Amino acid sequence: RVLSCGLKDFCAHGGDAAGTAAGDKRVPKIASVVGILGHLASRHAGSIKQELLRMFHESLGSTREHHKATVPFLLQLALMSPTLLATVSPELVDSLKPPVLNQLHQHFSAMPRDELDGVVGVVVHLLCHTSAGALRTLRFLLATAAP
């Protein structure tokens, strides 16, 4: 429920979790979502990881508007919480098989170039700041870039 509420709020703020949508003075709930998930992670890390991965995979095969915002939302969560990044990154890398990579490509192919550049920048930043599964991630990148 916490993730669902956070995603709805993220969509309501135009997917701009770094600030508020133009003219909107409400504070996005994403900071609260990160705090709650960080608190719950001590006892429910497995459930949180499972739900984050489920949201990711479910969003790729959908054209529904809130599903289009799921990957940017999850990236923003990872930026704001090293704990969540460490919890999910090894399994996420393992799940990036060719069909999932094709879905990601289709998911982002219609995105405007400046937004896509922003997403790529966030991914690179996260890759540089993850320690959990770093070797696995590097091997994946090398194998994918030069099979």
XYZ file of N, CA and C in Angstrom, residues 29-99:
213
model
N 4.970 12.877 -1.540
C 5.030 11.918 -0.443
C 6.202 10.963 -0.554
N 7.009 11.093 -1.605
C 8.051 10.099 -1.825
C 9.044 10.026 -0.668
N 9.334 11.153 -0.028
C 10.243 11.120 1.124
C 9.643 10.292 2.257
N 8.332 10.402 2.459
C 7.662 9.595 3.477
C 7.677 8.125 3.099
N 7.475 7.842 1.809
C 7.507 6.458 1.332
C 8.879 5.853 1.619
N 9.933 6.591 1.305
C 11.291 6.112 1.546
C 11.512 5.867 3.038
N 11.058 6.792 3.874
C 11.210 6.628 5.322
C 10.480 5.410 5.853
N 9.251 5.229 5.406
C 8.457 4.077 5.865
C 9.083 2.774 5.405
N 9.481 2.715 4.133
C 10.085 1.487 3.615
C 11.425 1.202 4.305
N 12.182 2.253 4.588
C 13.434 2.070 5.313
C 13.204 1.484 6.689
N 12.152 1.950 7.359
C 11.804 1.425 8.683
C 11.352 -0.037 8.585
N 10.536 -0.337 7.580
C 10.012 -1.694 7.429
C 11.068 -2.678 6.933
N 12.103 -2.180 6.282
C 13.108 -3.051 5.672
C 13.826 -3.932 6.689
N 13.925 -3.471 7.928
C 14.626 -4.269 8.932
C 13.943 -5.614 9.185
N 12.630 -5.648 9.056
C 11.899 -6.895 9.319
C 11.245 -7.496 8.083
N 11.091 -6.714 7.045
C 10.339 -7.182 5.875
C 11.095 -6.964 4.572
N 12.407 -7.068 4.599
C 13.223 -6.800 3.410
C 12.816 -7.696 2.240
N 12.555 -8.960 2.516
C 12.175 -9.894 1.453
C 10.874 -9.495 0.781
N 9.884 -9.103 1.561
C 8.594 -8.691 1.004
C 8.727 -7.402 0.203
N 9.523 -6.469 0.706
C 9.717 -5.201 -0.003
C 10.426 -5.457 -1.327
N 11.467 -6.269 -1.293
C 12.203 -6.605 -2.518
C 11.274 -7.265 -3.536
N 10.470 -8.209 -3.079
C 9.539 -8.915 -3.955
C 8.547 -7.940 -4.591
N 8.019 -7.007 -3.816
C 7.043 -6.051 -4.339
C 7.691 -5.066 -5.301
N 8.896 -4.600 -5.019
C 9.592 -3.698 -5.938
C 9.849 -4.381 -7.278
N 10.295 -5.621 -7.240
C 10.532 -6.369 -8.484
C 9.231 -6.637 -9.230
N 8.166 -6.952 -8.484
C 6.859 -7.184 -9.120
C 6.381 -5.919 -9.830
N 6.495 -4.788 -9.148
C 6.080 -3.515 -9.758
C 6.876 -3.247 -11.039
N 8.177 -3.473 -10.986
C 9.032 -3.247 -12.143
C 8.580 -4.089 -13.331
N 8.458 -5.394 -13.123
C 8.110 -6.293 -14.229
C 6.689 -6.072 -14.729
N 5.759 -5.803 -13.830
C 4.377 -5.555 -14.226
C 4.259 -4.295 -15.081
N 5.053 -3.296 -14.776
C 4.959 -2.025 -15.499
C 5.449 -2.125 -16.936
N 6.354 -3.045 -17.219
C 6.947 -3.115 -18.553
C 5.969 -3.571 -19.615
N 5.037 -4.421 -19.258
C 4.106 -4.939 -20.244
C 2.802 -4.160 -20.326
N 2.749 -2.982 -19.745
C 1.499 -2.239 -19.656
C 1.627 -0.870 -20.307
N 0.508 -0.401 -20.826
C 0.475 0.954 -21.390
C -0.293 1.915 -20.475
N -0.751 1.422 -19.327
C -1.479 2.284 -18.401
C -0.558 3.390 -17.904
N -1.122 4.563 -17.716
C -0.323 5.752 -17.415
C 0.529 5.595 -16.155
N -0.054 5.051 -15.072
C 0.751 4.926 -13.861
C 1.846 3.874 -14.020
N 1.660 2.917 -14.920
C 2.723 1.948 -15.166
C 3.888 2.581 -15.920
N 3.597 3.581 -16.751
C 4.672 4.277 -17.465
C 5.574 5.023 -16.487
N 5.033 5.437 -15.364
C 5.803 6.183 -14.371
C 6.478 5.277 -13.344
N 6.222 3.976 -13.390
C 6.745 3.079 -12.357
C 8.263 3.015 -12.353
N 8.892 2.856 -13.510
C 10.353 2.745 -13.528
C 11.004 4.046 -13.033
N 10.577 5.227 -13.525
C 11.149 6.449 -12.947
C 10.897 6.567 -11.436
N 9.732 6.139 -10.972
C 9.428 6.152 -9.537
C 10.392 5.250 -8.770
N 10.609 4.046 -9.282
C 11.513 3.119 -8.610
C 12.953 3.632 -8.635
N 13.333 4.271 -9.725
C 14.671 4.870 -9.788
C 14.813 5.974 -8.739
N 13.764 6.787 -8.585
C 13.802 7.851 -7.588
C 13.894 7.279 -6.177
N 13.158 6.206 -5.910
C 13.262 5.547 -4.602
C 14.694 5.086 -4.352
N 15.302 4.481 -5.374
C 16.672 3.990 -5.236
C 17.654 5.137 -4.998
N 17.414 6.277 -5.673
C 18.273 7.447 -5.456
C 18.191 7.940 -4.020
N 17.010 7.884 -3.459
C 16.783 8.435 -2.121
C 17.103 7.457 -1.002
N 17.237 6.164 -1.336
C 17.457 5.165 -0.295
C 18.494 4.133 -0.716
N 19.725 4.292 -0.268
C 20.736 3.274 -0.550
C 20.333 1.886 -0.034
N 19.556 1.849 1.031
C 19.087 0.572 1.572
C 18.192 -0.145 0.569
N 17.241 0.579 -0.017
C 16.365 -0.039 -1.014
C 17.157 -0.448 -2.253
N 18.101 0.373 -2.658
C 18.948 0.034 -3.805
C 19.703 -1.257 -3.536
N 20.312 -1.371 -2.378
C 21.066 -2.573 -2.037
C 20.163 -3.794 -1.917
N 18.929 -3.584 -1.472
C 17.990 -4.688 -1.295
C 17.593 -5.311 -2.620
N 17.405 -4.494 -3.635
C 16.810 -4.985 -4.871
C 17.796 -5.148 -6.031
N 18.924 -4.461 -6.017
C 19.778 -4.439 -7.210
C 20.311 -5.800 -7.654
N 20.781 -6.682 -6.766
C 21.288 -7.964 -7.277
C 20.226 -8.792 -8.014
N 19.027 -8.857 -7.454
C 17.971 -9.637 -8.096
C 17.466 -8.962 -9.364
N 17.470 -7.652 -9.375
C 17.050 -6.928 -10.568
C 17.995 -7.223 -11.719
N 19.282 -7.183 -11.456
C 20.268 -7.486 -12.504
C 20.057 -8.905 -13.022
N 19.814 -9.846 -12.121
C 19.584 -11.234 -12.542
C 18.347 -11.371 -13.417
N 17.370 -10.499 -13.230
C 16.121 -10.605 -13.990
C 16.199 -9.938 -15.362
N 17.285 -9.233 -15.652
C 17.391 -8.504 -16.919
C 17.861 -9.419 -18.043
N 16.990 -10.323 -18.421
C 17.232 -11.235 -19.544
C 16.813 -10.533 -20.830
N 17.196 -11.057 -21.989
C 16.855 -10.390 -23.263
C 15.388 -9.980 -23.428
N 14.408 -10.810 -23.055
C 13.018 -10.343 -23.205
C 12.702 -9.114 -22.346
